Short mmCIF file of C-alpha atoms in Angstrom, two decimals:
data_model
loop_
_atom_site.label_atom_id
_atom_site.label_comp_id
_atom_site.label_asym_id
_atom_site.label_seq_id
_atom_site.Cartn_x
_atom_site.Cartn_y
_atom_site.Cartn_z
CA MET A 1355 56.40 -18.44 47.05
CA PHE A 1356 55.27 -14.93 47.96
CA THR A 1357 58.40 -12.79 47.90
CA ASP A 1358 56.83 -10.20 50.19
CA LYS A 1359 56.15 -12.79 52.90
CA GLN A 1360 59.26 -12.55 55.03
CA ILE A 1361 59.17 -14.74 58.16
CA LEU A 1362 61.33 -13.44 60.99
CA ARG A 1363 62.53 -15.99 63.51
CA ILE A 1364 65.43 -13.93 64.76
CA PRO A 1365 65.80 -12.58 68.31
CA GLY A 1366 64.59 -9.16 67.17
CA PRO A 1367 63.17 -7.32 65.51
CA THR A 1368 60.19 -9.63 65.72
CA PRO A 1369 57.03 -9.80 63.57
CA ILE A 1370 54.44 -7.08 64.11
CA PRO A 1371 50.77 -8.08 64.54
CA PRO A 1372 48.54 -6.66 61.76
CA ARG A 1373 46.34 -4.81 64.24
CA VAL A 1374 49.44 -3.11 65.65
CA GLN A 1375 50.49 -2.06 62.15
CA GLN A 1376 47.02 -0.64 61.63
CA ALA A 1377 47.18 1.24 64.91
CA MET A 1378 50.45 2.86 63.87
CA ASN A 1379 48.77 4.08 60.66
CA GLN A 1380 46.43 6.37 62.58
CA PRO A 1381 46.54 10.04 61.57
CA MET A 1382 49.28 11.99 63.29
CA MET A 1383 48.42 14.17 66.26
CA GLY A 1384 50.28 16.89 68.08
CA HIS A 1385 52.72 15.42 70.56
CA ARG A 1386 52.02 18.28 73.00
CA SER A 1387 48.25 18.03 72.67
CA GLY A 1388 46.04 17.07 75.57
CA LYS A 1389 44.76 14.05 73.68
CA PHE A 1390 48.25 12.64 73.16
CA SER A 1391 49.30 13.42 76.74
CA ALA A 1392 46.38 11.38 78.07
CA LEU A 1393 47.26 8.45 75.81
CA PHE A 1394 50.95 8.66 76.71
CA ALA A 1395 50.38 8.73 80.46
CA LYS A 1396 47.89 5.84 80.34
CA THR A 1397 50.22 3.76 78.16
CA ALA A 1398 53.19 4.30 80.47
CA GLU A 1399 51.04 3.24 83.42
CA ARG A 1400 50.01 0.03 81.64
CA LEU A 1401 53.66 -1.05 81.29
CA LYS A 1402 54.15 -1.47 85.04
CA PRO A 1403 52.93 -5.11 85.36
CA TYR A 1404 55.54 -6.34 82.86
CA PHE A 1405 58.31 -4.84 85.00
CA GLY A 1406 56.68 -6.01 88.21
CA THR A 1407 56.84 -2.54 89.72
CA GLN A 1408 54.76 0.21 91.23
CA GLN A 1409 57.34 2.74 90.07
CA ASP A 1410 56.89 4.89 87.00
CA VAL A 1411 57.99 3.45 83.65
CA TYR A 1412 59.69 5.92 81.32
CA ILE A 1413 59.30 5.72 77.55
CA ILE A 1414 62.32 6.90 75.58
CA THR A 1415 62.48 7.46 71.85
CA GLY A 1416 65.55 5.35 71.12
CA SER A 1417 66.77 1.77 70.86
CA GLY A 1418 67.26 -0.55 73.81
CA THR A 1419 70.90 0.49 73.95
CA SER A 1420 69.83 4.06 74.72
CA ALA A 1421 68.18 2.77 77.89
CA LEU A 1422 71.27 0.73 78.78
CA GLU A 1423 73.32 3.90 78.49
CA MET A 1424 70.71 5.73 80.55
CA GLY A 1425 71.16 3.18 83.33
CA VAL A 1426 74.88 3.90 83.41
CA VAL A 1427 75.14 7.66 82.95
CA ASN A 1428 72.41 8.52 85.46
CA THR A 1429 73.73 6.40 88.32
CA LEU A 1430 77.53 6.53 88.05
CA ALA A 1431 80.23 9.15 87.71
CA PRO A 1432 83.73 8.92 86.22
CA GLY A 1433 85.96 7.00 88.61
CA ASP A 1434 83.11 5.02 90.17
CA GLU A 1435 83.44 1.24 90.13
CA ALA A 1436 80.91 -1.23 88.78
CA ALA A 1437 80.61 -4.99 88.46
CA ILE A 1438 79.58 -6.20 85.01
CA LEU A 1439 78.26 -9.75 84.67
CA VAL A 1440 79.39 -10.85 81.23
CA SER A 1441 77.90 -14.05 79.80
CA GLY A 1442 77.91 -12.97 76.17
CA ASN A 1443 77.92 -10.09 73.72
CA PHE A 1444 75.36 -7.90 75.47
CA GLY A 1445 76.94 -8.18 78.91
CA GLU A 1446 80.10 -6.91 77.26
CA ARG A 1447 78.09 -3.99 75.84
CA PHE A 1448 77.29 -2.83 79.39
CA ALA A 1449 81.01 -2.88 80.18
CA LYS A 1450 81.83 -0.81 77.10
CA ILE A 1451 79.22 1.80 77.98
CA CYS A 1452 80.60 2.05 81.50
CA GLU A 1453 84.14 2.50 80.24
CA ARG A 1454 83.05 5.18 77.75
CA TYR A 1455 81.85 7.24 80.72
CA GLY A 1456 85.01 6.73 82.74
CA VAL A 1457 83.53 4.10 85.06
CA ILE A 1458 85.90 1.36 86.24
CA ALA A 1459 84.30 -1.85 84.96
CA HIS A 1460 85.13 -5.06 86.81
CA ARG A 1461 84.04 -7.94 84.58
CA LEU A 1462 82.75 -11.20 86.03
CA GLU A 1463 83.02 -13.31 82.91
CA VAL A 1464 81.74 -16.81 82.28
CA PRO A 1465 82.16 -18.87 79.10
CA TRP A 1466 79.59 -18.13 76.41
CA GLY A 1467 76.73 -20.57 76.90
CA GLU A 1468 76.94 -20.51 80.70
CA ALA A 1469 74.98 -18.45 83.20
CA VAL A 1470 76.31 -16.27 86.00
CA THR A 1471 75.40 -18.18 89.15
CA PRO A 1472 74.69 -16.72 92.60
CA GLU A 1473 77.76 -18.50 93.96
CA LEU A 1474 80.05 -16.86 91.41
CA LEU A 1475 78.58 -13.44 92.10
CA ASP A 1476 78.82 -13.87 95.86
CA ALA A 1477 82.55 -14.61 95.66
CA PHE A 1478 83.11 -11.79 93.18
CA LEU A 1479 81.41 -9.14 95.29
CA LYS A 1480 83.41 -10.14 98.36
CA GLU A 1481 86.51 -9.16 96.38
CA LYS A 1482 84.92 -5.93 95.07
CA PRO A 1483 83.18 -4.29 98.06
CA GLN A 1484 83.60 -0.82 96.55
CA VAL A 1485 81.35 -1.31 93.51
CA LYS A 1486 78.42 1.10 93.30
CA ALA A 1487 76.40 -0.81 90.72
CA VAL A 1488 76.07 -4.34 89.36
CA PHE A 1489 74.98 -4.75 85.73
CA ALA A 1490 73.47 -7.96 84.38
CA THR A 1491 71.72 -9.25 81.28
CA TYR A 1492 68.48 -11.14 81.92
CA CYS A 1493 68.43 -12.94 78.57
CA GLU A 1494 71.81 -13.06 76.84
CA THR A 1495 70.64 -13.08 73.24
CA SER A 1496 74.01 -14.11 71.82
CA THR A 1497 73.99 -17.44 73.67
CA GLY A 1498 70.37 -18.19 74.56
CA VAL A 1499 71.14 -18.06 78.29
CA GLN A 1500 68.68 -16.67 80.81
CA ASN A 1501 70.50 -15.51 83.92
CA PRO A 1502 68.84 -16.10 87.33
CA ILE A 1503 68.05 -12.47 88.09
CA ALA A 1504 66.00 -13.06 91.26
CA GLU A 1505 68.78 -15.13 92.85
CA LEU A 1506 71.48 -12.68 91.76
CA ALA A 1507 69.49 -9.82 93.26
CA GLU A 1508 69.30 -11.67 96.57
CA VAL A 1509 73.09 -12.04 96.65
CA ILE A 1510 73.62 -8.36 95.92
CA ARG A 1511 71.20 -7.24 98.64
CA LYS A 1512 73.04 -9.40 101.19
CA GLN A 1513 76.55 -8.47 100.09
CA SER A 1514 76.39 -4.86 99.01
CA ASP A 1515 74.62 -1.52 98.81
CA ALA A 1516 75.27 -1.48 95.08
CA LEU A 1517 72.43 -0.80 92.69
CA PHE A 1518 71.34 -3.75 90.55
CA ILE A 1519 70.71 -2.72 86.94
CA VAL A 1520 69.29 -5.27 84.50
CA ASP A 1521 69.15 -5.40 80.71
CA ALA A 1522 65.86 -7.17 79.92
CA VAL A 1523 65.73 -6.00 76.30
CA SER A 1524 65.31 -9.42 74.72
CA CYS A 1525 62.87 -10.96 77.18
CA LEU A 1526 60.70 -8.51 79.13
CA GLY A 1527 57.07 -9.10 78.29
CA ALA A 1528 57.73 -12.82 77.86
CA VAL A 1529 59.27 -13.79 81.21
CA PRO A 1530 58.49 -13.24 84.89
CA CYS A 1531 59.91 -9.98 86.18
CA GLU A 1532 59.23 -8.86 89.75
CA MET A 1533 61.44 -5.81 89.96
CA ASP A 1534 60.08 -4.57 93.29
CA ALA A 1535 59.85 -7.97 95.00
CA TRP A 1536 63.27 -9.13 93.81
CA GLY A 1537 65.03 -5.91 94.78
CA VAL A 1538 66.16 -4.91 91.29
CA ASP A 1539 66.87 -1.18 91.01
CA ILE A 1540 66.68 -0.48 87.28
CA VAL A 1541 65.18 -2.60 84.50
CA VAL A 1542 65.42 -1.60 80.85
CA THR A 1543 63.94 -3.04 77.69
CA GLY A 1544 63.16 -2.20 74.07
CA SER A 1545 60.17 -2.22 71.76
CA GLN A 1546 61.27 -4.61 69.00
CA LYS A 1547 61.37 -7.88 70.93
CA ALA A 1548 58.52 -9.31 73.04
CA PHE A 1549 56.64 -6.02 72.73
CA MET A 1550 56.09 -6.70 69.02
CA LEU A 1551 56.86 -3.19 67.73
CA PRO A 1552 59.42 -1.72 65.36
CA THR A 1553 62.69 -0.57 66.83
CA GLY A 1554 62.48 2.95 68.23
CA LEU A 1555 61.23 2.86 71.81
CA ALA A 1556 63.03 1.96 75.01
CA PHE A 1557 61.44 1.56 78.44
CA LEU A 1558 63.03 2.02 81.86
CA ALA A 1559 61.86 1.76 85.46
CA ALA A 1560 63.88 2.75 88.52
CA SER A 1561 63.46 1.97 92.22
CA GLU A 1562 63.39 4.52 95.02
CA ARG A 1563 66.91 3.38 95.92
CA ALA A 1564 68.00 4.15 92.40
CA TRP A 1565 66.32 7.54 92.45
CA SER A 1566 68.13 8.50 95.64
CA VAL A 1567 71.39 7.93 93.74
CA ILE A 1568 70.20 9.52 90.49
CA GLU A 1569 69.10 12.71 92.23
CA GLN A 1570 72.56 13.12 93.76
CA ASN A 1571 74.50 12.17 90.64
CA LYS A 1572 75.62 14.96 88.32
CA SER A 1573 74.73 13.27 85.05
CA LEU A 1574 76.81 13.83 81.93
CA ALA A 1575 73.74 13.19 79.82
CA PHE A 1576 71.44 15.63 78.07
CA TYR A 1577 68.97 13.63 75.97
CA LEU A 1578 69.34 10.64 78.33
CA ASP A 1579 68.96 12.60 81.58
CA LEU A 1580 66.43 10.59 83.60
CA LYS A 1581 65.59 13.54 85.83
CA ALA A 1582 64.22 15.33 82.78
CA TYR A 1583 61.99 12.35 81.93
CA ARG A 1584 60.73 12.16 85.51
CA LYS A 1585 59.83 15.84 85.51
CA SER A 1586 58.06 15.58 82.16
CA LEU A 1587 56.09 12.44 83.04
CA LYS A 1588 54.49 14.32 85.92
CA ASP A 1589 53.05 16.57 83.21
CA GLN A 1590 52.05 13.57 81.08
CA THR A 1591 54.63 14.29 78.43
CA THR A 1592 58.25 13.77 77.40
CA PRO A 1593 61.20 16.17 77.53
CA TYR A 1594 61.90 15.68 73.82
CA THR A 1595 59.80 14.75 70.79
CA PRO A 1596 58.24 11.29 71.22
CA ALA A 1597 57.66 8.73 68.48
CA VAL A 1598 53.91 9.28 68.31
CA SER A 1599 53.07 6.48 65.87
CA LEU A 1600 55.01 3.96 67.96
CA ILE A 1601 53.01 5.02 71.03
CA PHE A 1602 49.82 4.31 69.05
CA GLY A 1603 51.24 0.86 68.33
CA LEU A 1604 52.33 0.31 71.93
CA ALA A 1605 48.82 1.00 73.20
CA GLU A 1606 47.51 -1.68 70.82
CA VAL A 1607 50.28 -4.10 71.88
CA LEU A 1608 49.22 -3.67 75.49
CA ASP A 1609 45.64 -4.48 74.49
CA ILE A 1610 46.90 -7.73 72.95
CA LEU A 1611 49.04 -8.63 75.95
CA GLU A 1612 46.24 -7.90 78.39
CA GLU A 1613 43.82 -10.05 76.39
CA GLU A 1614 46.15 -13.05 76.72
CA GLY A 1615 47.33 -12.28 80.25
CA LEU A 1616 50.91 -12.32 81.48
CA PRO A 1617 50.81 -15.84 83.05
CA ALA A 1618 49.61 -17.29 79.73
CA ILE A 1619 52.20 -15.29 77.79
CA VAL A 1620 54.97 -16.69 79.97
CA LYS A 1621 53.68 -20.26 79.55
CA ARG A 1622 53.45 -19.83 75.76
CA HIS A 1623 57.07 -18.74 75.57
CA GLU A 1624 58.20 -21.58 77.81
CA LEU A 1625 56.33 -24.04 75.57
CA MET A 1626 57.96 -22.67 72.43
CA ARG A 1627 61.38 -22.94 74.11
CA ASP A 1628 60.73 -26.54 75.10
CA MET A 1629 59.49 -27.45 71.61
CA THR A 1630 62.55 -25.91 69.98
CA ARG A 1631 64.99 -27.59 72.33
CA ALA A 1632 63.33 -30.98 71.93
CA ALA A 1633 63.54 -30.61 68.16
CA MET A 1634 67.23 -29.72 68.17
CA ARG A 1635 68.02 -32.67 70.42
CA ALA A 1636 66.12 -34.98 68.06
CA LEU A 1637 68.24 -33.62 65.20
CA ASN A 1638 71.44 -34.20 67.22
CA ILE A 1639 72.25 -30.49 67.28
CA LYS A 1640 73.95 -29.29 70.45
CA LEU A 1641 72.21 -26.65 72.53
CA MET A 1642 74.44 -23.93 73.95
CA ALA A 1643 72.53 -23.34 77.19
CA GLU A 1644 71.76 -26.02 79.73
CA ASP A 1645 68.11 -26.60 80.58
CA ALA A 1646 68.18 -24.75 83.91
CA TYR A 1647 69.26 -21.50 82.23
CA ALA A 1648 67.68 -21.83 78.79
CA ALA A 1649 66.12 -18.60 77.54
CA THR A 1650 62.43 -18.66 76.74
CA THR A 1651 62.77 -16.20 73.86
CA VAL A 1652 65.76 -17.47 71.84
CA THR A 1653 67.53 -20.82 71.39
CA SER A 1654 71.19 -20.95 70.39
CA CYS A 1655 72.37 -24.07 68.57
CA ASP A 1656 75.91 -25.28 67.84
CA PRO A 1657 76.30 -27.77 64.96
CA GLN A 1658 79.91 -28.39 66.08
CA GLY A 1659 81.05 -28.87 62.51
CA ALA A 1660 78.38 -31.39 61.55
CA PHE A 1661 77.17 -28.93 58.92
CA ASP A 1662 77.75 -25.36 57.82
CA ALA A 1663 75.45 -23.16 59.91
CA GLU A 1664 75.70 -20.26 57.46
CA ALA A 1665 74.89 -22.47 54.47
CA MET A 1666 71.81 -23.76 56.27
CA ARG A 1667 70.69 -20.20 57.14
CA LYS A 1668 71.11 -19.11 53.51
CA ALA A 1669 69.09 -22.09 52.25
CA LEU A 1670 66.39 -21.30 54.79
CA THR A 1671 66.09 -17.75 53.48
CA LYS A 1672 66.40 -18.65 49.78
CA HIS A 1673 63.87 -21.45 49.71
CA TYR A 1674 61.43 -20.53 52.48
CA ASN A 1675 61.83 -16.79 53.17
CA ILE A 1676 62.58 -17.60 56.81
CA SER A 1677 65.30 -15.70 58.66
CA ILE A 1678 67.08 -17.04 61.71
CA ALA A 1679 70.14 -15.45 63.32
CA GLY A 1680 73.79 -16.39 63.16
CA GLY A 1681 76.47 -16.17 65.80
CA GLN A 1682 78.16 -13.04 67.10
CA GLN A 1683 81.83 -12.19 67.67
CA HIS A 1684 83.89 -15.40 67.94
CA LEU A 1685 80.79 -17.52 67.25
CA LYS A 1686 80.06 -15.85 63.92
CA GLY A 1687 79.59 -18.51 61.25
CA LYS A 1688 79.61 -21.29 63.85
CA ILE A 1689 76.17 -21.27 65.46
CA PHE A 1690 72.61 -20.33 64.63
CA ARG A 1691 69.91 -18.82 66.82
CA ILE A 1692 66.15 -19.25 66.60
CA GLY A 1693 63.96 -16.49 67.96
CA HIS A 1694 60.58 -17.47 69.39
CA MET A 1695 59.07 -14.46 71.07
CA GLY A 1696 56.36 -11.88 70.72
CA TYR A 1697 53.99 -12.44 67.79
CA CYS A 1698 54.86 -16.14 67.64
CA GLU A 1699 52.99 -19.26 68.64
CA PRO A 1700 53.68 -23.02 68.77
CA LEU A 1701 52.59 -23.69 65.17
CA ASP A 1702 55.15 -21.11 64.04
CA VAL A 1703 57.80 -23.16 65.82
CA LEU A 1704 56.75 -26.28 63.92
CA GLN A 1705 57.05 -24.30 60.69
CA VAL A 1706 60.62 -23.14 61.30
CA ILE A 1707 61.74 -26.59 62.50
CA ALA A 1708 60.32 -28.25 59.38
CA ALA A 1709 62.05 -25.66 57.19
CA ILE A 1710 65.36 -26.16 59.01
CA GLU A 1711 65.13 -29.89 58.39
CA MET A 1712 64.50 -29.36 54.68
CA SER A 1713 67.29 -26.79 54.45
CA LEU A 1714 69.70 -29.24 56.05
CA HIS A 1715 68.69 -31.85 53.49
CA GLN A 1716 69.20 -29.35 50.67
CA ILE A 1717 72.76 -28.52 51.74
CA GLY A 1718 73.60 -32.22 52.03
CA ALA A 1719 73.73 -32.38 55.82
CA PRO A 1720 72.78 -35.62 57.56
CA VAL A 1721 69.18 -35.23 58.75
CA GLU A 1722 66.23 -37.47 59.44
CA LEU A 1723 63.33 -35.54 57.96
CA GLY A 1724 60.48 -35.19 60.44
CA ALA A 1725 62.52 -36.11 63.53
CA GLY A 1726 62.66 -32.58 64.92
CA VAL A 1727 59.06 -31.83 64.02
CA LYS A 1728 57.90 -35.03 65.70
CA ALA A 1729 59.78 -34.20 68.90
CA ALA A 1730 58.32 -30.70 68.98
CA GLN A 1731 54.82 -32.05 68.25
CA GLU A 1732 55.11 -34.42 71.19
CA VAL A 1733 55.97 -31.53 73.52
CA LEU A 1734 53.01 -29.56 72.17
CA ILE A 1735 50.56 -32.44 72.43
CA ALA A 1736 51.64 -33.11 76.02
CA HIS A 1737 50.98 -29.46 76.81
CA VAL A 1738 47.57 -29.37 75.14
#
């Protein structure tokens, strides 16, 4: 076994394509040079289709959480009220950011593994007519749930003048997103998921409705002040030092994505989701999310005591150099999560399923070797 061959099947960071790694190895250039400015402006423009927007997309040197914080601090002031749709760990993160800035966070919570439905949101907003923003997570990484953003946006537009701000960190670039058509006001994402880059870049787009609020809001932010990014982008630059090498890589990523085409990318991720779910069912492992709300980028699985999830994960790493994720918060040690996004294809899914089966056998768990692989193969063959 090659010890340097680490196989990541976690929900991020995800594997980096070799040609992207090569692109990031280009010689450094001045971040205020005309050559870099042209590259930066063109790259930002090329991000628009993945957001489904005609608005500018801002590139921030920071993690996805920096863009989440940006969505809060630029639109709300201390004492403002917001509705936070919490279906897992990352919905709760939005609430914590709001509270750090003195925003009153009204949580609409559902059990982990369930989605926030339009009906629940409709009833909630009727009780909270004063909220100025609604925050939601598109793909809740901690549970493998994909919330119905288009339908939630429709409810908000009918019920409220509140802004709709969406965390799409763990799915944008792998799922449909029609920010303008759906009526979403801010969408944020990060570089280390479906965009196949190292951690270090965040992307954000804002609607005209959002900008009308941002321009009037006295932001508490300095580095995360969106108005500064808007002003700088007009000059094809950033207000603060950008991560130049990551921009080189992003330009190459966009080449790769454009070569495949967004419709094909979405179908590939849906296929990998369906293969993974079929395999888990064949192995009698409970899936946390129901089919209607199953994320296309990560699958969360609950052994329900049939075997030790952590022991299986450790065997997977020890024997096969494959990493999958564990549970978070109260699910730590109880579940496991398989990432299938970005630089990942159906044959990679067969690999991780086969290795999971063998790891289960090695820890003494009841498993029918080949059952999960066969189920996934059948899904793949039907697709081909």
